[in-house]
Tab-separated table of N, CA and C in Angstrom:
chain	number	residue	atom	x	y	z
A	53	MET	N	4.968	-10.671	13.185
A	53	MET	CA	5.013	-9.232	12.944
A	53	MET	C	3.626	-8.679	12.605
A	54	SER	N	2.808	-9.436	11.917
A	54	SER	CA	1.565	-8.860	11.416
A	54	SER	C	0.409	-8.877	12.407
A	55	ILE	N	0.555	-9.481	13.549
A	55	ILE	CA	-0.562	-9.613	14.500
A	55	ILE	C	-1.100	-8.260	14.941
A	56	GLY	N	-0.222	-7.327	15.327
A	56	GLY	CA	-0.678	-5.994	15.762
A	56	GLY	C	-1.373	-5.255	14.634
A	57	GLU	N	-0.849	-5.339	13.430
A	57	GLU	CA	-1.486	-4.661	12.297
A	57	GLU	C	-2.849	-5.278	12.001
A	58	LYS	N	-2.933	-6.593	12.062
A	58	LYS	CA	-4.222	-7.248	11.806
A	58	LYS	C	-5.248	-6.795	12.828
A	59	LEU	N	-4.865	-6.828	14.112
A	59	LEU	CA	-5.807	-6.432	15.167
A	59	LEU	C	-6.234	-4.956	15.005
A	60	SER	N	-5.268	-4.089	14.697
A	60	SER	CA	-5.591	-2.673	14.499
A	60	SER	C	-6.544	-2.485	13.319
A	61	CYS	N	-6.304	-3.187	12.243
A	61	CYS	CA	-7.162	-3.057	11.058
A	61	CYS	C	-8.579	-3.601	11.336
A	62	ILE	N	-8.641	-4.724	12.049
A	62	ILE	CA	-9.957	-5.294	12.393
A	62	ILE	C	-10.708	-4.317	13.293
A	63	PHE	N	-10.004	-3.733	14.256
A	63	PHE	CA	-10.629	-2.777	15.156
A	63	PHE	C	-11.136	-1.543	14.392
A	64	MET	N	-10.297	-0.991	13.523
A	64	MET	CA	-10.682	0.202	12.771
A	64	MET	C	-11.847	-0.080	11.833
A	65	THR	N	-11.854	-1.262	11.239
A	65	THR	CA	-12.958	-1.643	10.359
A	65	THR	C	-14.257	-1.706	11.149
A	66	ALA	N	-14.207	-2.341	12.324
A	66	ALA	CA	-15.410	-2.444	13.179
A	66	ALA	C	-15.862	-1.058	13.646
A	67	LEU	N	-14.922	-0.199	14.009
A	67	LEU	CA	-15.250	1.146	14.451
A	67	LEU	C	-15.960	1.933	13.349
A	68	MET	N	-15.439	1.838	12.133
A	68	MET	CA	-16.065	2.531	11.013
A	68	MET	C	-17.462	2.010	10.747
A	69	LYS	N	-17.614	0.704	10.808
A	69	LYS	CA	-18.951	0.109	10.592
A	69	LYS	C	-19.927	0.563	11.665
A	70	ASP	N	-19.443	0.643	12.923
A	70	ASP	CA	-20.294	1.108	14.039
A	70	ASP	C	-20.763	2.533	13.799
A	71	HIS	N	-19.985	3.311	13.044
A	71	HIS	CA	-20.360	4.682	12.750
A	71	HIS	C	-21.068	4.824	11.396
A	72	GLY	N	-21.536	3.700	10.889
A	72	GLY	CA	-22.349	3.722	9.681
A	72	GLY	C	-21.597	3.786	8.375
A	73	LEU	N	-20.302	3.611	8.415
A	73	LEU	CA	-19.517	3.630	7.174
A	73	LEU	C	-19.373	2.209	6.620
A	74	LYS	N	-19.262	2.127	5.316
A	74	LYS	CA	-18.997	0.820	4.692
A	74	LYS	C	-17.487	0.627	4.685
A	75	ALA	N	-17.034	-0.336	5.446
A	75	ALA	CA	-15.594	-0.609	5.523
A	75	ALA	C	-15.390	-2.119	5.387
A	76	VAL	N	-14.244	-2.467	4.822
A	76	VAL	CA	-13.902	-3.879	4.672
A	76	VAL	C	-12.434	-4.093	5.044
A	77	TYR	N	-12.188	-5.120	5.811
A	77	TYR	CA	-10.845	-5.484	6.275
A	77	TYR	C	-10.198	-6.349	5.202
A	78	ILE	N	-8.959	-6.016	4.827
A	78	ILE	CA	-8.216	-6.792	3.837
A	78	ILE	C	-6.881	-7.161	4.425
A	79	ASP	N	-6.664	-8.455	4.597
A	79	ASP	CA	-5.411	-8.987	5.138
A	79	ASP	C	-4.479	-9.329	3.989
A	80	LEU	N	-3.364	-8.627	3.902
A	80	LEU	CA	-2.400	-8.849	2.835
A	80	LEU	C	-1.234	-9.751	3.263
A	81	SER	N	-1.301	-10.316	4.440
A	81	SER	CA	-0.148	-11.054	4.976
A	81	SER	C	0.214	-12.296	4.163
A	82	ASP	N	-0.682	-12.735	3.286
A	82	ASP	CA	-0.384	-13.885	2.433
A	82	ASP	C	-0.266	-13.476	0.969
A	83	LEU	N	-0.014	-12.211	0.723
A	83	LEU	CA	0.025	-11.668	-0.619
A	83	LEU	C	1.129	-12.325	-1.474
A	84	ILE	N	2.282	-12.511	-0.879
A	84	ILE	CA	3.406	-13.098	-1.612
A	84	ILE	C	3.373	-14.591	-1.426
A	85	PRO	N	3.187	-15.362	-2.505
A	85	PRO	CA	3.193	-16.813	-2.356
A	85	PRO	C	4.548	-17.318	-1.897
A	86	LEU	N	4.550	-18.353	-1.089
A	86	LEU	CA	5.821	-18.901	-0.596
A	86	LEU	C	6.711	-19.376	-1.745
A	87	SER	N	6.092	-19.673	-2.885
A	87	SER	CA	6.838	-20.134	-4.053
A	87	SER	C	7.391	-18.982	-4.915
A	88	TYR	N	7.139	-17.704	-4.502
A	88	TYR	CA	7.596	-16.581	-5.308
A	88	TYR	C	9.103	-16.631	-5.481
A	89	ASP	N	9.571	-16.432	-6.709
A	89	ASP	CA	10.999	-16.519	-7.036
A	89	ASP	C	11.677	-15.172	-6.784
A	90	PHE	N	12.496	-15.145	-5.727
A	90	PHE	CA	13.238	-13.911	-5.389
A	90	PHE	C	14.672	-13.956	-5.901
A	91	THR	N	14.941	-14.762	-6.899
A	91	THR	CA	16.297	-14.879	-7.442
A	91	THR	C	16.837	-13.510	-7.855
A	92	ASP	N	15.980	-12.676	-8.451
A	92	ASP	CA	16.410	-11.343	-8.882
A	92	ASP	C	16.158	-10.271	-7.841
A	93	GLY	N	15.813	-10.694	-6.627
A	93	GLY	CA	15.609	-9.753	-5.539
A	93	GLY	C	14.349	-8.934	-5.707
A	94	PHE	N	14.378	-7.723	-5.170
A	94	PHE	CA	13.222	-6.830	-5.209
A	94	PHE	C	13.335	-5.966	-6.481
A	95	ASN	N	13.104	-6.592	-7.617
A	95	ASN	CA	13.234	-5.896	-8.880
A	95	ASN	C	11.897	-5.301	-9.301
A	96	ASP	N	11.885	-4.689	-10.477
A	96	ASP	CA	10.671	-4.032	-10.977
A	96	ASP	C	9.497	-4.997	-11.075
A	97	GLU	N	9.784	-6.217	-11.482
A	97	GLU	CA	8.696	-7.205	-11.639
A	97	GLU	C	8.028	-7.502	-10.286
A	98	PHE	N	8.814	-7.534	-9.230
A	98	PHE	CA	8.267	-7.746	-7.889
A	98	PHE	C	7.280	-6.641	-7.518
A	99	TYR	N	7.689	-5.389	-7.725
A	99	TYR	CA	6.831	-4.246	-7.369
A	99	TYR	C	5.611	-4.147	-8.277
A	100	LYS	N	5.763	-4.505	-9.541
A	100	LYS	CA	4.610	-4.503	-10.444
A	100	LYS	C	3.625	-5.595	-10.015
A	101	TYR	N	4.157	-6.756	-9.649
A	101	TYR	CA	3.325	-7.845	-9.155
A	101	TYR	C	2.568	-7.406	-7.898
A	102	MET	N	3.284	-6.767	-6.980
A	102	MET	CA	2.666	-6.315	-5.733
A	102	MET	C	1.533	-5.307	-6.001
A	103	ALA	N	1.795	-4.336	-6.851
A	103	ALA	CA	0.767	-3.335	-7.159
A	103	ALA	C	-0.465	-3.997	-7.784
A	104	ARG	N	-0.243	-4.898	-8.726
A	104	ARG	CA	-1.378	-5.598	-9.357
A	104	ARG	C	-2.180	-6.398	-8.339
A	105	GLU	N	-1.479	-7.173	-7.504
A	105	GLU	CA	-2.154	-8.040	-6.530
A	105	GLU	C	-2.895	-7.247	-5.462
A	106	ILE	N	-2.271	-6.201	-4.958
A	106	ILE	CA	-2.935	-5.366	-3.943
A	106	ILE	C	-4.164	-4.699	-4.555
A	107	GLY	N	-4.030	-4.163	-5.746
A	107	GLY	CA	-5.168	-3.548	-6.446
A	107	GLY	C	-6.286	-4.535	-6.671
A	108	SER	N	-5.939	-5.749	-7.061
A	108	SER	CA	-6.927	-6.801	-7.307
A	108	SER	C	-7.680	-7.166	-6.025
A	109	ARG	N	-6.952	-7.293	-4.926
A	109	ARG	CA	-7.595	-7.638	-3.653
A	109	ARG	C	-8.527	-6.516	-3.189
A	110	ILE	N	-8.084	-5.275	-3.369
A	110	ILE	CA	-8.953	-4.169	-2.968
A	110	ILE	C	-10.211	-4.141	-3.820
A	111	ASN	N	-10.038	-4.308	-5.142
A	111	ASN	CA	-11.211	-4.288	-6.040
A	111	ASN	C	-12.168	-5.441	-5.748
A	112	GLN	N	-11.621	-6.620	-5.430
A	112	GLN	CA	-12.467	-7.761	-5.079
A	112	GLN	C	-13.224	-7.520	-3.805
A	113	ALA	N	-12.535	-6.989	-2.782
A	113	ALA	CA	-13.140	-6.792	-1.472
A	113	ALA	C	-14.193	-5.676	-1.482
A	114	THR	N	-13.961	-4.650	-2.282
A	114	THR	CA	-14.908	-3.537	-2.330
A	114	THR	C	-15.975	-3.733	-3.395
A	115	GLU	N	-15.782	-4.751	-4.208
A	115	GLU	CA	-16.726	-5.099	-5.290
A	115	GLU	C	-16.950	-3.906	-6.196
A	116	GLY	N	-15.902	-3.090	-6.376
A	116	GLY	CA	-15.985	-1.946	-7.268
A	116	GLY	C	-16.806	-0.771	-6.778
A	117	GLU	N	-17.288	-0.821	-5.542
A	117	GLU	CA	-18.102	0.259	-5.003
A	117	GLU	C	-17.201	1.373	-4.453
A	118	ASP	N	-17.451	2.587	-4.893
A	118	ASP	CA	-16.608	3.721	-4.485
A	118	ASP	C	-16.799	4.107	-3.019
A	119	ASP	N	-17.938	3.758	-2.414
A	119	ASP	CA	-18.188	4.185	-1.051
A	119	ASP	C	-17.718	3.207	0.017
A	120	VAL	N	-17.050	2.132	-0.399
A	120	VAL	CA	-16.516	1.140	0.529
A	120	VAL	C	-15.066	1.518	0.871
A	121	ILE	N	-14.754	1.560	2.158
A	121	ILE	CA	-13.417	1.947	2.612
A	121	ILE	C	-12.601	0.698	2.871
A	122	PRO	N	-11.553	0.460	2.075
A	122	PRO	CA	-10.714	-0.709	2.352
A	122	PRO	C	-9.726	-0.381	3.465
A	123	VAL	N	-9.635	-1.273	4.441
A	123	VAL	CA	-8.681	-1.134	5.535
A	123	VAL	C	-7.686	-2.293	5.371
A	124	ILE	N	-6.489	-1.962	4.897
A	124	ILE	CA	-5.529	-3.001	4.565
A	124	ILE	C	-4.365	-3.020	5.536
A	125	THR	N	-3.830	-4.225	5.732
A	125	THR	CA	-2.624	-4.344	6.548
A	125	THR	C	-1.443	-3.854	5.722
A	126	GLY	N	-0.501	-3.220	6.368
A	126	GLY	CA	0.701	-2.770	5.681
A	126	GLY	C	1.670	-3.934	5.483
A	127	TYR	N	1.532	-4.938	6.334
A	127	TYR	CA	2.383	-6.128	6.216
A	127	TYR	C	1.865	-6.971	5.067
A	128	PHE	N	2.744	-7.282	4.093
A	128	PHE	CA	2.267	-8.005	2.922
A	128	PHE	C	2.885	-9.353	2.703
A	129	GLY	N	3.549	-9.901	3.710
A	129	GLY	CA	4.001	-11.277	3.604
A	129	GLY	C	5.497	-11.496	3.857
A	130	VAL	N	5.836	-12.737	3.772
A	130	VAL	CA	7.198	-13.195	4.046
A	130	VAL	C	8.105	-12.873	2.859
A	131	VAL	N	9.239	-12.243	3.128
A	131	VAL	CA	10.242	-11.989	2.104
A	131	VAL	C	11.593	-12.487	2.600
A	132	PRO	N	12.500	-12.809	1.704
A	132	PRO	CA	13.805	-13.324	2.114
A	132	PRO	C	14.529	-12.357	3.031
A	133	GLY	N	15.038	-12.851	4.140
A	133	GLY	CA	15.768	-12.007	5.078
A	133	GLY	C	14.862	-11.229	6.011
A	134	GLY	N	13.565	-11.361	5.843
A	134	GLY	CA	12.607	-10.628	6.668
A	134	GLY	C	12.215	-9.306	6.048
A	135	LEU	N	11.043	-8.862	6.347
A	135	LEU	CA	10.478	-7.638	5.738
A	135	LEU	C	11.301	-6.400	6.110
A	136	LEU	N	11.693	-6.267	7.357
A	136	LEU	CA	12.443	-5.086	7.761
A	136	LEU	C	13.809	-5.051	7.108
A	137	ASN	N	14.456	-6.187	6.971
A	137	ASN	CA	15.762	-6.218	6.304
A	137	ASN	C	15.642	-6.099	4.783
A	138	GLY	N	14.588	-6.726	4.230
A	138	GLY	CA	14.443	-6.742	2.780
A	138	GLY	C	13.873	-5.466	2.207
A	139	VAL	N	12.860	-4.908	2.858
A	139	VAL	CA	12.194	-3.716	2.355
A	139	VAL	C	12.512	-2.480	3.195
A	140	GLY	N	12.581	-2.686	4.505
A	140	GLY	CA	12.912	-1.569	5.391
A	140	GLY	C	11.727	-1.128	6.222
A	141	ARG	N	11.937	-0.159	7.103
A	141	ARG	CA	10.911	0.292	8.024
A	141	ARG	C	9.756	0.995	7.324
A	142	GLY	N	9.950	1.470	6.129
A	142	GLY	CA	8.884	2.154	5.410
A	142	GLY	C	7.984	1.218	4.624
A	143	TYR	N	7.937	-0.051	5.029
A	143	TYR	CA	7.159	-0.992	4.235
A	143	TYR	C	5.668	-0.675	4.217
A	144	THR	N	5.124	-0.062	5.266
A	144	THR	CA	3.708	0.263	5.238
A	144	THR	C	3.424	1.433	4.291
A	145	ASP	N	4.331	2.421	4.236
A	145	ASP	CA	4.180	3.491	3.258
A	145	ASP	C	4.336	2.966	1.845
A	146	LEU	N	5.280	2.031	1.661
A	146	LEU	CA	5.474	1.396	0.364
A	146	LEU	C	4.197	0.654	-0.031
A	147	CYS	N	3.604	-0.066	0.924
A	147	CYS	CA	2.375	-0.795	0.655
A	147	CYS	C	1.277	0.175	0.214
A	148	ALA	N	1.175	1.308	0.886
A	148	ALA	CA	0.165	2.324	0.525
A	148	ALA	C	0.420	2.837	-0.900
A	149	ALA	N	1.678	3.085	-1.231
A	149	ALA	CA	2.014	3.562	-2.569
A	149	ALA	C	1.655	2.508	-3.620
A	150	LEU	N	1.965	1.259	-3.326
A	150	LEU	CA	1.639	0.173	-4.271
A	150	LEU	C	0.127	-0.006	-4.402
A	151	ALA	N	-0.602	0.194	-3.303
A	151	ALA	CA	-2.071	0.122	-3.366
A	151	ALA	C	-2.604	1.250	-4.253
A	152	ALA	N	-2.047	2.438	-4.110
A	152	ALA	CA	-2.484	3.575	-4.932
A	152	ALA	C	-2.247	3.294	-6.407
A	153	VAL	N	-1.094	2.694	-6.708
A	153	VAL	CA	-0.810	2.327	-8.100
A	153	VAL	C	-1.785	1.248	-8.551
A	154	GLY	N	-1.985	0.248	-7.673
A	154	GLY	CA	-2.829	-0.899	-8.029
A	154	GLY	C	-4.275	-0.544	-8.341
A	155	VAL	N	-4.807	0.442	-7.671
A	155	VAL	CA	-6.201	0.853	-7.933
A	155	VAL	C	-6.275	2.100	-8.815
A	156	GLN	N	-5.138	2.542	-9.294
A	156	GLN	CA	-5.050	3.704	-10.157
A	156	GLN	C	-5.687	4.930	-9.496
A	157	ALA	N	-5.282	5.150	-8.266
A	157	ALA	CA	-5.841	6.265	-7.457
A	157	ALA	C	-5.402	7.613	-8.011
A	158	ASP	N	-6.196	8.605	-7.732
A	158	ASP	CA	-5.851	9.987	-8.069
A	158	ASP	C	-4.971	10.619	-7.010
A	159	GLU	N	-5.086	10.094	-5.794
A	159	GLU	CA	-4.413	10.715	-4.666
A	159	GLU	C	-4.052	9.640	-3.630
A	160	LEU	N	-2.951	9.856	-2.962
A	160	LEU	CA	-2.519	8.982	-1.870
A	160	LEU	C	-2.391	9.841	-0.621
A	161	GLN	N	-3.016	9.416	0.470
A	161	GLN	CA	-2.912	10.107	1.747
A	161	GLN	C	-2.294	9.151	2.751
A	162	ILE	N	-1.320	9.631	3.488
A	162	ILE	CA	-0.702	8.817	4.551
A	162	ILE	C	-0.701	9.655	5.807
A	163	TRP	N	-1.304	9.131	6.836
A	163	TRP	CA	-1.351	9.762	8.133
A	163	TRP	C	-0.314	9.068	9.001
A	164	LYS	N	0.661	9.821	9.482
A	164	LYS	CA	1.717	9.231	10.307
A	164	LYS	C	1.304	9.276	11.776
A	165	GLU	N	1.917	8.385	12.552
A	165	GLU	CA	1.591	8.339	13.969
A	165	GLU	C	2.245	9.460	14.761
A	166	VAL	N	3.041	10.281	14.109
A	166	VAL	CA	3.692	11.410	14.761
A	166	VAL	C	2.772	12.621	14.625
A	167	ASP	N	2.490	13.295	15.722
A	167	ASP	CA	1.610	14.450	15.697
A	167	ASP	C	2.093	15.489	14.669
A	168	GLY	N	1.169	15.966	13.863
A	168	GLY	CA	1.492	17.040	12.937
A	168	GLY	C	2.044	16.589	11.622
A	169	ILE	N	2.252	15.296	11.416
A	169	ILE	CA	2.777	14.829	10.129
A	169	ILE	C	1.644	14.142	9.361
A	170	TYR	N	1.349	14.696	8.224
A	170	TYR	CA	0.266	14.190	7.367
A	170	TYR	C	0.694	14.413	5.935
A	171	TYR	N	0.680	13.373	5.156
A	171	TYR	CA	1.084	13.464	3.750
A	171	TYR	C	-0.126	13.390	2.856
A	172	ILE	N	-0.135	14.187	1.842
A	172	ILE	CA	-1.175	14.085	0.803
A	172	ILE	C	-0.447	14.280	-0.510
A	173	LEU	N	-0.601	13.328	-1.384
A	173	LEU	CA	0.079	13.396	-2.685
A	173	LEU	C	-0.929	13.287	-3.795
A	174	ASN	N	-0.821	14.206	-4.719
A	174	ASN	CA	-1.632	14.139	-5.907
A	174	ASN	C	-0.861	13.277	-6.920
A	175	ILE	N	-1.374	12.109	-7.168
A	175	ILE	CA	-0.661	11.150	-8.031
A	175	ILE	C	-0.421	11.718	-9.403
A	176	SER	N	-1.313	12.621	-9.860
A	176	SER	CA	-1.118	13.190	-11.212
A	176	SER	C	0.175	14.003	-11.278
A	177	MET	N	0.716	14.423	-10.102
A	177	MET	CA	2.034	15.108	-10.104
A	177	MET	C	3.085	14.204	-10.712
A	178	LEU	N	2.860	12.902	-10.577
A	178	LEU	CA	3.827	11.929	-11.056
A	178	LEU	C	3.488	11.434	-12.456
A	179	LYS	N	2.615	12.175	-13.133
A	179	LYS	CA	2.220	11.846	-14.499
A	179	LYS	C	1.573	10.466	-14.577
A	180	LEU	N	0.786	10.124	-13.570
A	180	LEU	CA	0.075	8.857	-13.560
A	180	LEU	C	-1.378	9.167	-13.870
A	181	GLN	N	-1.837	8.840	-15.034
A	181	GLN	CA	-3.203	9.143	-15.392
A	181	GLN	C	-4.061	7.900	-15.194
A	182	SER	N	-4.434	7.206	-16.238
A	182	SER	CA	-5.316	6.069	-16.063
A	182	SER	C	-4.555	4.737	-16.042
A	183	LYS	N	-3.270	4.755	-16.418
A	183	LYS	CA	-2.480	3.528	-16.427
A	183	LYS	C	-1.117	3.815	-15.802
A	184	ILE	N	-0.445	2.742	-15.453
A	184	ILE	CA	0.889	2.910	-14.900
A	184	ILE	C	1.831	3.271	-16.051
A	185	HIS	N	2.381	4.497	-16.000
A	185	HIS	CA	3.312	4.930	-17.051
A	185	HIS	C	4.764	4.761	-16.622
A	186	GLU	N	4.989	4.587	-15.342
A	186	GLU	CA	6.324	4.351	-14.846
A	186	GLU	C	6.334	2.993	-14.187
A	187	ASP	N	7.517	2.386	-14.122
A	187	ASP	CA	7.517	1.100	-13.438
A	187	ASP	C	7.239	1.345	-11.943
A	188	ALA	N	6.694	0.346	-11.340
A	188	ALA	CA	6.218	0.498	-9.949
A	188	ALA	C	7.334	0.835	-8.998
A	189	THR	N	8.548	0.359	-9.231
A	189	THR	CA	9.656	0.668	-8.336
A	189	THR	C	9.948	2.145	-8.317
A	190	VAL	N	10.083	2.723	-9.497
A	190	VAL	CA	10.418	4.152	-9.586
A	190	VAL	C	9.281	4.976	-8.974
A	191	LEU	N	8.039	4.641	-9.282
A	191	LEU	CA	6.895	5.365	-8.738
A	191	LEU	C	6.904	5.299	-7.193
A	192	SER	N	7.076	4.102	-6.656
A	192	SER	CA	7.054	3.913	-5.206
A	192	SER	C	8.170	4.710	-4.560
A	193	LEU	N	9.357	4.657	-5.137
A	193	LEU	CA	10.474	5.416	-4.560
A	193	LEU	C	10.216	6.923	-4.631
A	194	ARG	N	9.687	7.397	-5.759
A	194	ARG	CA	9.400	8.824	-5.890
A	194	ARG	C	8.355	9.259	-4.871
A	195	LEU	N	7.334	8.419	-4.645
A	195	LEU	CA	6.336	8.748	-3.645
A	195	LEU	C	6.964	8.853	-2.263
A	196	MET	N	7.811	7.893	-1.926
A	196	MET	CA	8.434	7.906	-0.591
A	196	MET	C	9.367	9.108	-0.442
A	197	ILE	N	10.087	9.443	-1.487
A	197	ILE	CA	10.970	10.614	-1.438
A	197	ILE	C	10.155	11.892	-1.271
A	198	LEU	N	9.051	12.014	-2.015
A	198	LEU	CA	8.193	13.183	-1.880
A	198	LEU	C	7.615	13.296	-0.470
A	199	MET	N	7.232	12.123	0.096
A	199	MET	CA	6.661	12.127	1.448
A	199	MET	C	7.714	12.597	2.471
A	200	THR	N	8.934	12.104	2.323
A	200	THR	CA	9.991	12.490	3.229
A	200	THR	C	10.312	13.973	3.064
A	201	TYR	N	10.384	14.425	1.820
A	201	TYR	CA	10.692	15.797	1.530
A	201	TYR	C	9.639	16.752	2.134
A	202	SER	N	8.375	16.338	2.041
A	202	SER	CA	7.315	17.233	2.522
A	202	SER	C	7.349	17.348	4.047
A	203	CYS	N	8.046	16.480	4.700
A	203	CYS	CA	8.138	16.499	6.156
A	203	CYS	C	9.159	17.529	6.652
A	204	HIS	N	10.107	17.901	5.813
A	204	HIS	CA	11.182	18.805	6.220
A	204	HIS	C	10.912	20.237	5.870
């Protein structure tokens, strides 16, 4: 599943670099260790873990520099029953929301492949200041609901 996303991200990273931008490719396909315990399913701890790990990888790859553009895969690894069955088709938007939480972003932007659909969310609308005040599951779901709502 992740091959197309990896190739797209590698291409976009190279394109940005060719245009003089600082960009770094981040492959999240191994984010979830094969030993991860899914006994409790996709609970709050899973989403908190994901936000922390994605944020950590972004911070490591960008070395804390604000002018480096991280290009991350939306595919974040093997989950029981498969990613589409376990998380659903919105897994890339979920990954973006978790990345925003993980780096404590002020804003999340999602550009959809459908002409005319562009999401921009001010994270402070969700009362997220410098730390995670809500559990990652609730925040991610609220972000996805807001994105869907803004489309209609």
